[in-house]
Each structure stands twice: as structure tokens, then as C-alpha cells.
PDB file of C-alpha atoms and ligand atoms in Angstrom:
ATOM      1  CA  MET T   1      22.116  -5.311  -7.786  1.00 54.00           C
ATOM      2  CA  ASP T   2      20.484  -8.423  -9.255  1.00 70.00           C
ATOM      3  CA  ALA T   3      16.919  -8.629  -7.990  1.00 82.00           C
ATOM      4  CA  PRO T   4      15.780 -12.194  -7.152  1.00 86.00           C
ATOM      5  CA  TYR T   5      12.948 -12.401  -9.704  1.00 87.00           C
ATOM      6  CA  ALA T   6      10.918 -15.626  -9.749  1.00 82.00           C
ATOM      7  CA  LYS T   7      12.975 -17.128  -6.881  1.00 89.00           C
ATOM      8  CA  LEU T   8      11.533 -18.415  -3.625  1.00 93.00           C
ATOM      9  CA  GLU T   9      13.243 -16.642  -0.706  1.00 94.00           C
ATOM     10  CA  GLN T  10      12.625 -18.033   2.768  1.00 96.00           C
ATOM     11  CA  LEU T  11      12.572 -15.035   5.147  1.00 96.00           C
ATOM     12  CA  GLU T  12      11.871 -16.884   8.384  1.00 97.00           C
ATOM     13  CA  PRO T  13      10.122 -20.144   9.284  1.00 96.00           C
ATOM     14  CA  GLY T  14       6.648 -20.043   7.717  1.00 97.00           C
ATOM     15  CA  ILE T  15       7.228 -16.829   5.728  1.00 98.00           C
ATOM     16  CA  ALA T  16       8.635 -16.792   2.184  1.00 97.00           C
ATOM     17  CA  ARG T  17       8.655 -14.322  -0.704  1.00 97.00           C
ATOM     18  CA  VAL T  18       8.646 -14.313  -4.509  1.00 97.00           C
ATOM     19  CA  LEU T  19       9.473 -11.053  -6.335  1.00 96.00           C
ATOM     20  CA  ALA T  20       7.444 -10.247  -9.476  1.00 93.00           C
ATOM     21  CA  HIS T  21       9.235  -8.782 -12.487  1.00 91.00           C
ATOM     22  CA  ASN T  22       7.415  -5.427 -12.588  1.00 88.00           C
ATOM     23  CA  PRO T  23       9.988  -2.803 -11.529  1.00 86.00           C
ATOM     24  CA  SER T  24       8.978   0.875 -11.869  1.00 82.00           C
ATOM     25  CA  ALA T  25       9.226   4.279 -10.222  1.00 77.00           C
ATOM     26  CA  PHE T  26       6.272   3.169  -8.054  1.00 79.00           C
ATOM     27  CA  THR T  27       7.074  -0.492  -7.354  1.00 83.00           C
ATOM     28  CA  TYR T  28      10.837  -0.390  -6.629  1.00 83.00           C
ATOM     29  CA  PHE T  29      12.194  -3.764  -7.868  1.00 86.00           C
ATOM     30  CA  GLY T  30       8.624  -5.062  -8.197  1.00 92.00           C
ATOM     31  CA  THR T  31       5.770  -6.511  -6.178  1.00 95.00           C
ATOM     32  CA  GLN T  32       6.724  -8.940  -3.421  1.00 97.00           C
ATOM     33  CA  THR T  33       4.292 -11.832  -3.104  1.00 98.00           C
ATOM     34  CA  TYR T  34       4.385 -13.537   0.294  1.00 98.00           C
ATOM     35  CA  LEU T  35       3.747 -17.198   1.061  1.00 98.00           C
ATOM     36  CA  LEU T  36       2.615 -17.889   4.629  1.00 98.00           C
ATOM     37  CA  GLY T  37       2.636 -21.306   6.309  1.00 98.00           C
ATOM     38  CA  GLU T  38       4.417 -24.594   5.775  1.00 96.00           C
ATOM     39  CA  ASN T  39       2.028 -27.392   4.912  1.00 95.00           C
ATOM     40  CA  GLU T  40      -1.093 -25.312   4.418  1.00 97.00           C
ATOM     41  CA  LEU T  41      -0.441 -21.906   2.839  1.00 98.00           C
ATOM     42  CA  ALA T  42      -1.888 -18.457   2.264  1.00 98.00           C
ATOM     43  CA  VAL T  43      -0.631 -16.122  -0.469  1.00 98.00           C
ATOM     44  CA  ILE T  44      -0.542 -12.338   0.065  1.00 98.00           C
ATOM     45  CA  ASP T  45      -0.540  -9.897  -2.882  1.00 98.00           C
ATOM     46  CA  PRO T  46      -0.239 -12.320  -5.822  1.00 98.00           C
ATOM     47  CA  GLY T  47       0.828  -9.379  -8.006  1.00 97.00           C
ATOM     48  CA  PRO T  48       0.453  -8.666 -11.726  1.00 96.00           C
ATOM     49  CA  ASP T  49      -0.994 -11.254 -14.108  1.00 96.00           C
ATOM     50  CA  VAL T  50       2.355 -12.169 -15.663  1.00 94.00           C
ATOM     51  CA  PRO T  51       2.913 -15.827 -16.718  1.00 96.00           C
ATOM     52  CA  GLU T  52       6.519 -15.856 -15.426  1.00 95.00           C
ATOM     53  CA  HIS T  53       5.320 -14.795 -11.958  1.00 96.00           C
ATOM     54  CA  LEU T  54       2.374 -17.208 -11.912  1.00 97.00           C
ATOM     55  CA  ASP T  55       4.743 -20.044 -12.895  1.00 97.00           C
ATOM     56  CA  ALA T  56       7.151 -19.041 -10.110  1.00 97.00           C
ATOM     57  CA  LEU T  57       4.308 -18.963  -7.557  1.00 97.00           C
ATOM     58  CA  GLU T  58       3.003 -22.327  -8.676  1.00 97.00           C
ATOM     59  CA  ARG T  59       6.511 -23.811  -8.330  1.00 97.00           C
ATOM     60  CA  ALA T  60       6.895 -22.236  -4.877  1.00 97.00           C
ATOM     61  CA  ILE T  61       3.516 -23.568  -3.723  1.00 97.00           C
ATOM     62  CA  ALA T  62       4.579 -27.013  -4.964  1.00 96.00           C
ATOM     63  CA  GLY T  63       1.186 -28.652  -4.704  1.00 97.00           C
ATOM     64  CA  ARG T  64       0.555 -27.677  -1.089  1.00 97.00           C
ATOM     65  CA  PRO T  65      -3.042 -26.646  -0.244  1.00 98.00           C
ATOM     66  CA  VAL T  66      -3.640 -22.880  -0.325  1.00 98.00           C
ATOM     67  CA  ALA T  67      -6.420 -21.723   2.019  1.00 98.00           C
ATOM     68  CA  ALA T  68      -6.572 -18.169   0.675  1.00 98.00           C
ATOM     69  CA  ILE T  69      -5.129 -15.843  -1.933  1.00 98.00           C
ATOM     70  CA  MET T  70      -5.248 -12.485  -0.160  1.00 98.00           C
ATOM     71  CA  CYS T  71      -4.966  -8.963  -1.611  1.00 98.00           C
ATOM     72  CA  THR T  72      -4.126  -5.895   0.466  1.00 98.00           C
ATOM     73  CA  HIS T  73      -5.771  -3.638  -2.139  1.00 97.00           C
ATOM     74  CA  THR T  74      -6.667  -3.562  -5.807  1.00 95.00           C
ATOM     75  CA  HIS T  75      -3.927  -1.581  -7.517  1.00 94.00           C
ATOM     76  CA  ARG T  76      -2.836  -3.277 -10.726  1.00 93.00           C
ATOM     77  CA  ASP T  77       0.534  -4.320  -9.322  1.00 94.00           C
ATOM     78  CA  HIS T  78      -1.168  -6.288  -6.493  1.00 96.00           C
ATOM     79  CA  SER T  79      -4.374  -8.128  -7.385  1.00 97.00           C
ATOM     80  CA  PRO T  80      -4.648  -9.093 -11.104  1.00 97.00           C
ATOM     81  CA  ALA T  81      -2.890 -12.472 -10.565  1.00 98.00           C
ATOM     82  CA  ALA T  82      -5.361 -13.466  -7.822  1.00 98.00           C
ATOM     83  CA  ARG T  83      -8.011 -15.065 -10.024  1.00 98.00           C
ATOM     84  CA  PRO T  84      -5.639 -16.719 -12.541  1.00 98.00           C
ATOM     85  CA  LEU T  85      -3.576 -18.182  -9.666  1.00 98.00           C
ATOM     86  CA  GLY T  86      -6.763 -19.317  -7.911  1.00 98.00           C
ATOM     87  CA  GLU T  87      -7.834 -21.123 -11.061  1.00 97.00           C
ATOM     88  CA  ARG T  88      -4.450 -22.803 -11.479  1.00 97.00           C
ATOM     89  CA  ILE T  89      -4.238 -24.123  -7.917  1.00 97.00           C
ATOM     90  CA  GLY T  90      -7.898 -24.261  -6.846  1.00 97.00           C
ATOM     91  CA  ALA T  91      -7.869 -21.602  -4.110  1.00 98.00           C
ATOM     92  CA  PRO T  92     -10.332 -18.858  -3.125  1.00 98.00           C
ATOM     93  CA  VAL T  93      -9.646 -15.117  -3.344  1.00 98.00           C
ATOM     94  CA  VAL T  94     -10.077 -13.673   0.153  1.00 97.00           C
ATOM     95  CA  GLY T  95      -9.303 -10.198   1.458  1.00 95.00           C
ATOM     96  CA  CYS T  96      -9.958  -6.615   0.466  1.00 96.00           C
ATOM     97  CA  ALA T  97     -13.263  -5.496  -1.028  1.00 94.00           C
ATOM     98  CA  PRO T  98     -13.553  -4.488  -4.660  1.00 92.00           C
ATOM     99  CA  LEU T  99     -13.612  -0.720  -4.969  1.00 85.00           C
ATOM    100  CA  ALA T 100     -17.158   0.675  -4.816  1.00 70.00           C
ATOM    101  CA  LEU T 101     -16.839   2.749  -7.961  1.00 59.00           C
ATOM    102  CA  GLU T 102     -20.306   4.174  -8.382  1.00 56.00           C
ATOM    103  CA  THR T 103     -21.375   5.007  -4.836  1.00 53.00           C
ATOM    104  CA  VAL T 104     -19.157   8.053  -4.455  1.00 52.00           C
ATOM    105  CA  GLY T 105     -18.483   9.057  -8.022  1.00 55.00           C
ATOM    106  CA  PRO T 106     -15.549   7.830 -10.060  1.00 57.00           C
ATOM    107  CA  ARG T 107     -12.900   6.973  -7.477  1.00 61.00           C
ATOM    108  CA  ALA T 108     -10.665   4.774  -9.557  1.00 63.00           C
ATOM    109  CA  ASP T 109      -8.273   5.431 -12.417  1.00 70.00           C
ATOM    110  CA  ALA T 110      -6.183   3.217 -14.682  1.00 73.00           C
ATOM    111  CA  SER T 111      -3.969   2.185 -11.775  1.00 84.00           C
ATOM    112  CA  PHE T 112      -6.843   0.103 -10.343  1.00 86.00           C
ATOM    113  CA  ASP T 113      -7.709  -3.497 -11.185  1.00 90.00           C
ATOM    114  CA  GLY T 114     -11.338  -3.183 -12.277  1.00 87.00           C
ATOM    115  CA  ASP T 115     -11.692  -6.950 -12.803  1.00 91.00           C
ATOM    116  CA  TYR T 116     -10.980  -7.861  -9.172  1.00 94.00           C
ATOM    117  CA  SER T 117     -13.588  -9.845  -7.286  1.00 95.00           C
ATOM    118  CA  ALA T 118     -13.358 -11.631  -3.918  1.00 97.00           C
ATOM    119  CA  ASP T 119     -14.925 -14.917  -2.819  1.00 98.00           C
ATOM    120  CA  ARG T 120     -14.867 -13.547   0.715  1.00 97.00           C
ATOM    121  CA  VAL T 121     -14.277  -9.958   1.880  1.00 97.00           C
ATOM    122  CA  LEU T 122     -12.512  -9.540   5.229  1.00 97.00           C
ATOM    123  CA  VAL T 123     -13.226  -6.668   7.610  1.00 97.00           C
ATOM    124  CA  ASP T 124     -11.103  -5.228  10.414  1.00 98.00           C
ATOM    125  CA  GLY T 125     -10.284  -7.807  13.090  1.00 98.00           C
ATOM    126  CA  GLU T 126     -11.542 -10.771  11.083  1.00 98.00           C
ATOM    127  CA  THR T 127      -9.277 -13.821  10.908  1.00 98.00           C
ATOM    128  CA  ILE T 128      -8.690 -16.810   8.721  1.00 97.00           C
ATOM    129  CA  GLU T 129      -6.559 -19.759   9.828  1.00 97.00           C
ATOM    130  CA  ILE T 130      -3.831 -21.754   8.160  1.00 97.00           C
ATOM    131  CA  ALA T 131      -2.767 -24.924   9.992  1.00 94.00           C
ATOM    132  CA  GLY T 132      -4.528 -23.601  13.118  1.00 95.00           C
ATOM    133  CA  LYS T 133      -2.624 -20.278  13.155  1.00 97.00           C
ATOM    134  CA  PRO T 134      -4.590 -17.062  12.629  1.00 98.00           C
ATOM    135  CA  ILE T 135      -4.035 -14.402   9.989  1.00 98.00           C
ATOM    136  CA  VAL T 136      -5.656 -11.251  11.383  1.00 98.00           C
ATOM    137  CA  THR T 137      -7.088  -8.469   9.204  1.00 98.00           C
ATOM    138  CA  VAL T 138      -6.067  -4.893  10.073  1.00 98.00           C
ATOM    139  CA  ALA T 139      -8.066  -2.347   8.040  1.00 98.00           C
ATOM    140  CA  THR T 140      -5.782   0.517   6.957  1.00 98.00           C
ATOM    141  CA  PRO T 141      -7.599   2.851   4.525  1.00 97.00           C
ATOM    142  CA  GLY T 142      -5.701   5.854   3.138  1.00 96.00           C
ATOM    143  CA  HIS T 143      -3.426   4.723   0.293  1.00 95.00           C
ATOM    144  CA  THR T 144      -6.691   3.309  -1.085  1.00 94.00           C
ATOM    145  CA  SER T 145     -10.101   3.164   0.592  1.00 93.00           C
ATOM    146  CA  ASN T 146     -10.069  -0.667   0.539  1.00 95.00           C
ATOM    147  CA  HIS T 147      -6.530  -1.210   1.895  1.00 97.00           C
ATOM    148  CA  LEU T 148      -5.952  -4.000   4.424  1.00 98.00           C
ATOM    149  CA  CYS T 149      -2.853  -5.209   6.274  1.00 98.00           C
ATOM    150  CA  PHE T 150      -2.577  -8.785   7.570  1.00 98.00           C
ATOM    151  CA  GLU T 151      -0.812 -10.005  10.724  1.00 98.00           C
ATOM    152  CA  TYR T 152       0.645 -13.514  11.036  1.00 98.00           C
ATOM    153  CA  ARG T 153       2.922 -14.716  13.862  1.00 97.00           C
ATOM    154  CA  GLY T 154       3.829 -11.152  14.873  1.00 97.00           C
ATOM    155  CA  ALA T 155       4.678 -10.037  11.328  1.00 98.00           C
ATOM    156  CA  LEU T 156       2.506  -7.423   9.634  1.00 98.00           C
ATOM    157  CA  PHE T 157       2.104  -7.650   5.859  1.00 98.00           C
ATOM    158  CA  SER T 158       1.750  -3.951   5.263  1.00 98.00           C
ATOM    159  CA  GLY T 159       1.030  -3.823   1.501  1.00 97.00           C
ATOM    160  CA  ASP T 160       1.444  -0.243   0.292  1.00 96.00           C
ATOM    161  CA  HIS T 161       0.316   1.328   3.584  1.00 97.00           C
ATOM    162  CA  VAL T 162       3.873   1.260   4.933  1.00 96.00           C
ATOM    163  CA  MET T 163       6.661   0.498   2.468  1.00 92.00           C
ATOM    164  CA  GLY T 164      10.321  -0.197   3.066  1.00 85.00           C
ATOM    165  CA  TRP T 165      11.776   2.065   0.369  1.00 79.00           C
ATOM    166  CA  SER T 166       9.577   5.138  -0.137  1.00 79.00           C
ATOM    167  CA  THR T 167       6.697   7.094   1.308  1.00 84.00           C
ATOM    168  CA  THR T 168       3.253   5.941   0.246  1.00 88.00           C
ATOM    169  CA  VAL T 169       1.373   7.688  -2.549  1.00 88.00           C
ATOM    170  CA  VAL T 170      -1.977   9.046  -1.334  1.00 92.00           C
ATOM    171  CA  PHE T 171      -3.859  10.045  -4.470  1.00 90.00           C
ATOM    172  CA  PRO T 172      -7.387  11.539  -4.296  1.00 90.00           C
ATOM    173  CA  PRO T 173     -10.210  10.913  -4.737  1.00 88.00           C
ATOM    174  CA  ASP T 174      -9.760   7.330  -3.529  1.00 90.00           C
ATOM    175  CA  GLY T 175      -6.615   8.095  -1.525  1.00 92.00           C
ATOM    176  CA  ASP T 176      -7.405  10.046   1.647  1.00 95.00           C
ATOM    177  CA  MET T 177      -4.757  11.747   3.766  1.00 96.00           C
ATOM    178  CA  ALA T 178      -6.819  11.932   6.981  1.00 97.00           C
ATOM    179  CA  ALA T 179      -7.654   8.225   6.710  1.00 97.00           C
ATOM    180  CA  TYR T 180      -3.993   7.438   5.959  1.00 97.00           C
ATOM    181  CA  MET T 181      -2.822   9.327   9.066  1.00 97.00           C
ATOM    182  CA  GLN T 182      -5.408   7.517  11.218  1.00 97.00           C
ATOM    183  CA  SER T 183      -4.233   4.195   9.785  1.00 98.00           C
ATOM    184  CA  LEU T 184      -0.616   5.083  10.638  1.00 97.00           C
ATOM    185  CA  ASP T 185      -1.751   5.936  14.149  1.00 97.00           C
ATOM    186  CA  LYS T 186      -3.501   2.577  14.348  1.00 97.00           C
ATOM    187  CA  LEU T 187      -0.190   0.807  13.667  1.00 97.00           C
ATOM    188  CA  ARG T 188       1.543   2.851  16.378  1.00 95.00           C
ATOM    189  CA  HIS T 189      -0.770   1.241  18.921  1.00 93.00           C
ATOM    190  CA  ARG T 190       0.168  -2.258  17.820  1.00 96.00           C
ATOM    191  CA  GLU T 191       3.214  -4.332  18.729  1.00 95.00           C
ATOM    192  CA  ASP T 192       4.172  -6.015  15.465  1.00 98.00           C
ATOM    193  CA  ARG T 193       7.807  -7.143  15.478  1.00 97.00           C
ATOM    194  CA  VAL T 194       8.404  -6.652  11.744  1.00 98.00           C
ATOM    195  CA  TYR T 195       6.619  -5.342   8.633  1.00 98.00           C
ATOM    196  CA  TYR T 196       6.838  -7.099   5.294  1.00 98.00           C
ATOM    197  CA  PRO T 197       5.726  -4.517   2.696  1.00 97.00           C
ATOM    198  CA  ALA T 198       4.741  -5.210  -0.906  1.00 97.00           C
ATOM    199  CA  HIS T 199       7.700  -3.105  -2.089  1.00 95.00           C
ATOM    200  CA  GLY T 200      11.119  -2.668  -0.527  1.00 93.00           C
ATOM    201  CA  PRO T 201      12.945  -4.305   2.367  1.00 94.00           C
ATOM    202  CA  ALA T 202      11.401  -5.532   5.607  1.00 96.00           C
ATOM    203  CA  VAL T 203      10.924  -2.902   8.322  1.00 97.00           C
ATOM    204  CA  THR T 204      12.548  -4.236  11.482  1.00 97.00           C
ATOM    205  CA  ASN T 205      11.861  -1.195  13.713  1.00 96.00           C
ATOM    206  CA  PRO T 206       8.120  -0.724  13.044  1.00 96.00           C
ATOM    207  CA  GLN T 207       7.276   1.662  15.904  1.00 95.00           C
ATOM    208  CA  GLN T 208      10.142   4.021  15.170  1.00 95.00           C
ATOM    209  CA  TYR T 209       9.539   3.836  11.420  1.00 96.00           C
ATOM    210  CA  VAL T 210       5.825   4.667  11.690  1.00 96.00           C
ATOM    211  CA  ARG T 211       6.601   7.605  14.004  1.00 96.00           C
ATOM    212  CA  HIS T 212       9.090   8.826  11.407  1.00 95.00           C
ATOM    213  CA  LEU T 213       6.517   8.509   8.581  1.00 95.00           C
ATOM    214  CA  ALA T 214       3.855  10.382  10.565  1.00 95.00           C
ATOM    215  CA  GLY T 215       6.399  13.112  11.410  1.00 96.00           C
ATOM    216  CA  HIS T 216       7.333  13.400   7.734  1.00 94.00           C
ATOM    217  CA  ARG T 217       3.670  13.959   6.758  1.00 95.00           C
ATOM    218  CA  MET T 218       3.230  16.555   9.504  1.00 96.00           C
ATOM    219  CA  GLN T 219       6.286  18.401   8.177  1.00 96.00           C
ATOM    220  CA  ARG T 220       4.858  18.243   4.635  1.00 96.00           C
ATOM    221  CA  GLU T 221       1.543  19.619   5.877  1.00 97.00           C
ATOM    222  CA  LYS T 222       3.285  22.503   7.673  1.00 97.00           C
ATOM    223  CA  GLN T 223       5.309  23.261   4.556  1.00 97.00           C
ATOM    224  CA  ILE T 224       2.157  23.357   2.360  1.00 98.00           C
ATOM    225  CA  LEU T 225       0.412  25.635   4.872  1.00 97.00           C
ATOM    226  CA  ARG T 226       3.421  27.954   4.844  1.00 97.00           C
ATOM    227  CA  LEU T 227       3.542  28.049   1.018  1.00 98.00           C
ATOM    228  CA  VAL T 228      -0.170  28.888   0.608  1.00 98.00           C
ATOM    229  CA  GLY T 229       0.197  31.355   3.498  1.00 97.00           C
ATOM    230  CA  GLU T 230       2.823  33.296   1.526  1.00 97.00           C
ATOM    231  CA  ARG T 231       0.535  33.684  -1.479  1.00 97.00           C
ATOM    232  CA  THR T 232      -2.187  31.930  -3.448  1.00 97.00           C
ATOM    233  CA  ARG T 233      -0.745  28.960  -5.340  1.00 97.00           C
ATOM    234  CA  ASP T 234      -1.778  26.106  -7.581  1.00 97.00           C
ATOM    235  CA  ILE T 235      -0.595  22.528  -7.033  1.00 97.00           C
ATOM    236  CA  PRO T 236       2.307  22.549  -9.581  1.00 96.00           C
ATOM    237  CA  ASP T 237       3.634  25.684  -7.843  1.00 97.00           C
ATOM    238  CA  ILE T 238       3.443  23.940  -4.438  1.00 97.00           C
ATOM    239  CA  VAL T 239       5.119  20.780  -5.802  1.00 96.00           C
ATOM    240  CA  ALA T 240       7.960  22.813  -7.358  1.00 96.00           C
ATOM    241  CA  ASN T 241       8.647  24.453  -3.996  1.00 96.00           C
ATOM    242  CA  ALA T 242       8.021  21.510  -1.686  1.00 95.00           C
ATOM    243  CA  TYR T 243       9.879  18.816  -3.673  1.00 93.00           C
ATOM    244  CA  PRO T 244      13.141  20.316  -4.982  1.00 91.00           C
ATOM    245  CA  GLY T 245      15.044  17.899  -7.237  1.00 92.00           C
ATOM    246  CA  LEU T 246      12.073  15.546  -7.617  1.00 91.00           C
ATOM    247  CA  ASP T 247      12.378  12.704 -10.154  1.00 90.00           C
ATOM    248  CA  PRO T 248      10.145  14.011 -12.996  1.00 90.00           C
ATOM    249  CA  ARG T 249       8.423  10.612 -13.198  1.00 87.00           C
ATOM    250  CA  LEU T 250       7.057  11.284  -9.705  1.00 88.00           C
ATOM    251  CA  THR T 251       5.645  14.787 -10.352  1.00 91.00           C
ATOM    252  CA  THR T 252       2.089  13.491 -10.815  1.00 89.00           C
ATOM    253  CA  ALA T 253       2.266  11.376  -7.647  1.00 89.00           C
ATOM    254  CA  ALA T 254       3.672  14.305  -5.652  1.00 92.00           C
ATOM    255  CA  GLY T 255       0.850  16.494  -6.993  1.00 94.00           C
ATOM    256  CA  GLY T 256      -1.624  13.851  -5.821  1.00 93.00           C
ATOM    257  CA  SER T 257      -0.149  13.811  -2.323  1.00 94.00           C
ATOM    258  CA  VAL T 258      -0.202  17.631  -2.153  1.00 96.00           C
ATOM    259  CA  PHE T 259      -3.836  17.560  -3.308  1.00 96.00           C
ATOM    260  CA  ALA T 260      -4.618  14.973  -0.580  1.00 96.00           C
ATOM    261  CA  HIS T 261      -3.055  17.271   2.042  1.00 97.00           C
ATOM    262  CA  LEU T 262      -4.971  20.297   0.696  1.00 97.00           C
ATOM    263  CA  LEU T 263      -8.321  18.457   0.774  1.00 96.00           C
ATOM    264  CA  ASP T 264      -7.637  17.416   4.368  1.00 97.00           C
ATOM    265  CA  LEU T 265      -6.654  21.009   5.309  1.00 98.00           C
ATOM    266  CA  GLU T 266      -9.779  22.320   3.560  1.00 97.00           C
ATOM    267  CA  ARG T 267     -11.989  19.950   5.582  1.00 96.00           C
ATOM    268  CA  ARG T 268     -10.310  21.276   8.727  1.00 97.00           C
ATOM    269  CA  GLY T 269     -10.975  24.880   7.643  1.00 97.00           C
ATOM    270  CA  LEU T 270      -7.278  25.778   7.283  1.00 97.00           C
ATOM    271  CA  VAL T 271      -7.150  26.456   3.537  1.00 98.00           C
ATOM    272  CA  GLU T 272      -9.578  27.754   0.940  1.00 97.00           C
ATOM    273  CA  ARG T 273      -9.852  26.913  -2.710  1.00 96.00           C
ATOM    274  CA  GLN T 274     -10.901  28.881  -5.774  1.00 95.00           C
ATOM    275  CA  GLN T 275     -10.873  26.691  -8.861  1.00 92.00           C
ATOM    276  CA  ASP T 276      -7.268  25.436  -8.996  1.00 94.00           C
ATOM    277  CA  LEU T 277      -5.900  28.036  -6.600  1.00 97.00           C
ATOM    278  CA  TRP T 278      -5.325  27.479  -2.904  1.00 98.00           C
ATOM    279  CA  THR T 279      -4.782  30.012  -0.152  1.00 97.00           C
ATOM    280  CA  ALA T 280      -4.569  29.948   3.659  1.00 96.00           C
ATOM    281  CA  ALA T 281      -7.953  30.462   5.361  1.00 93.00           C
TER     282      ALA T 281
HETATM  283 ZN1   ZN C   1      -0.962   0.548  -4.223  1.00 85.66          ZN
END
């Protein structure tokens, strides 16, 4: 399959997409940058700071005013192009907060964009308008603590919270499984007609899909509880048993997700930890 890098794809009236050329085991074909609006625009998840992608975005914007360049979160495949694009086209960076690195110990690793800054930080429920139509902020911590989704004309731009091709990586200490599950639950109580994720195809059955994702995590949690109930185990042992046939490139991510489950179970008093070893409480 030829991925449509650097091409403007019109998905529906007022919603278009440009795919960045940063494919990987974590980004699928790459980061999908969305353009909202017709005469006045907003840009969601400008992506990596790659000249080819910035050129493609500038061509797609075609001189139209951009009210906001919005980031769902500050992983390096989402936000680094925000400031360079803003400087090219004269638009503010609006959206998620920078990660508060020092307040709770070192939360971030090399996958985070440490240079990110916002001209305006949006909180849950806050809106900005393009051509009189609102873009509504939906706070969805879990994948990262600063993750936001944005709703526009019934479509939810779901970033990495809900993706169309893979389950979301929840990697401690910044990733938090309990917060992620609450943020999934939050989406179940909404009536969005479609999700446009940063990676993978659109999700056209949001309610059913979110129920499926939540069920998958519950199954994973049960499986981890069963494994540490059999005997004391470390995380590599749990990963080897819980993810048979896993792509070796994803072993670290799977270990992170298992760790996120274990921390959540520990908080709920269901598992105990001694150094790197975990056992049922
Ligand atoms: Zn991410």
C-alpha cells in the first residue's frame, strides 16, 4: 500500500488530513495532521518537525488564516512542528499543557518533546471558534497526563487516546492506567459520530469500539492478576506469558503497559511488589 504522504486528503466538508512521513512500530504509517474549517482553519497535531511535512502543511493551508495550531499531547511525533509551523504562517500554538516535569519527579523520557510551549493552554470543556463553529476540548489523561481530544462538528480528534490501528501505549510514570480507563469511560458517555485518530483509520463506530477497548484492558488486567496469582513474577516474565508472538520491537511498550496495570492494581491493594517482583496480595 502506498501511503499518501504530503498529500491533502479531504475526509468530509471542513475536515482534511495530511500524513507525515514518520512511519514506525508506534506510529503506523505516520502522524496524521488534521486541518479543520474552510476559510478560517485550525490545525490538529502538526507532527514532527520535518521540512517535507511543514511544506505540505503550508501548501494545504494555502494562505488561509489559521486560528490555532493545536496539539493533543507532547510526544515527539505530535508537537515539534507546532512552533516552526506557527512561525511560517503566523499562528498561535493552542492546546495541551507542557508536561510539568519537576513537580512529580522525572515523568518524561526521550519520547517527549521537551521544547514544546503553548501560547494558550486549554482545559476540559474550553472552546475556541473557527468561522463561528466551536472546537471543544475534552481532557483525556492516561496515554500521557496532558492528553486532550478535540471535538468539531460531531467528530472527535482522538490523538493517541483512541487509535484506529492498535491499542494505546500507557507507559508509566507519565502514562496512568486508571486515568486512561476513566478517559475511555468519559468517551462512552459522549455521542461523537466518528473519531479521527493521529494514527490509523477513522473509527466509524465509536461507542462499540471504546467498549471493545475497555473490555480488552479488563481482560489484560485479569490475565496479569492470574499470572501473579500462580507465582511471583517480574515484568518480562508476565510479558512473555501475556503477549505470545509479540513483535520484539514492542516488548518495551508491552512491559510499560503491564507496569501501568500493576501500579493500578497495587493502588487498589490487589498486588504487592518486592523490588522487581510482583505477587497477588
Ligand atoms: Zn503519544
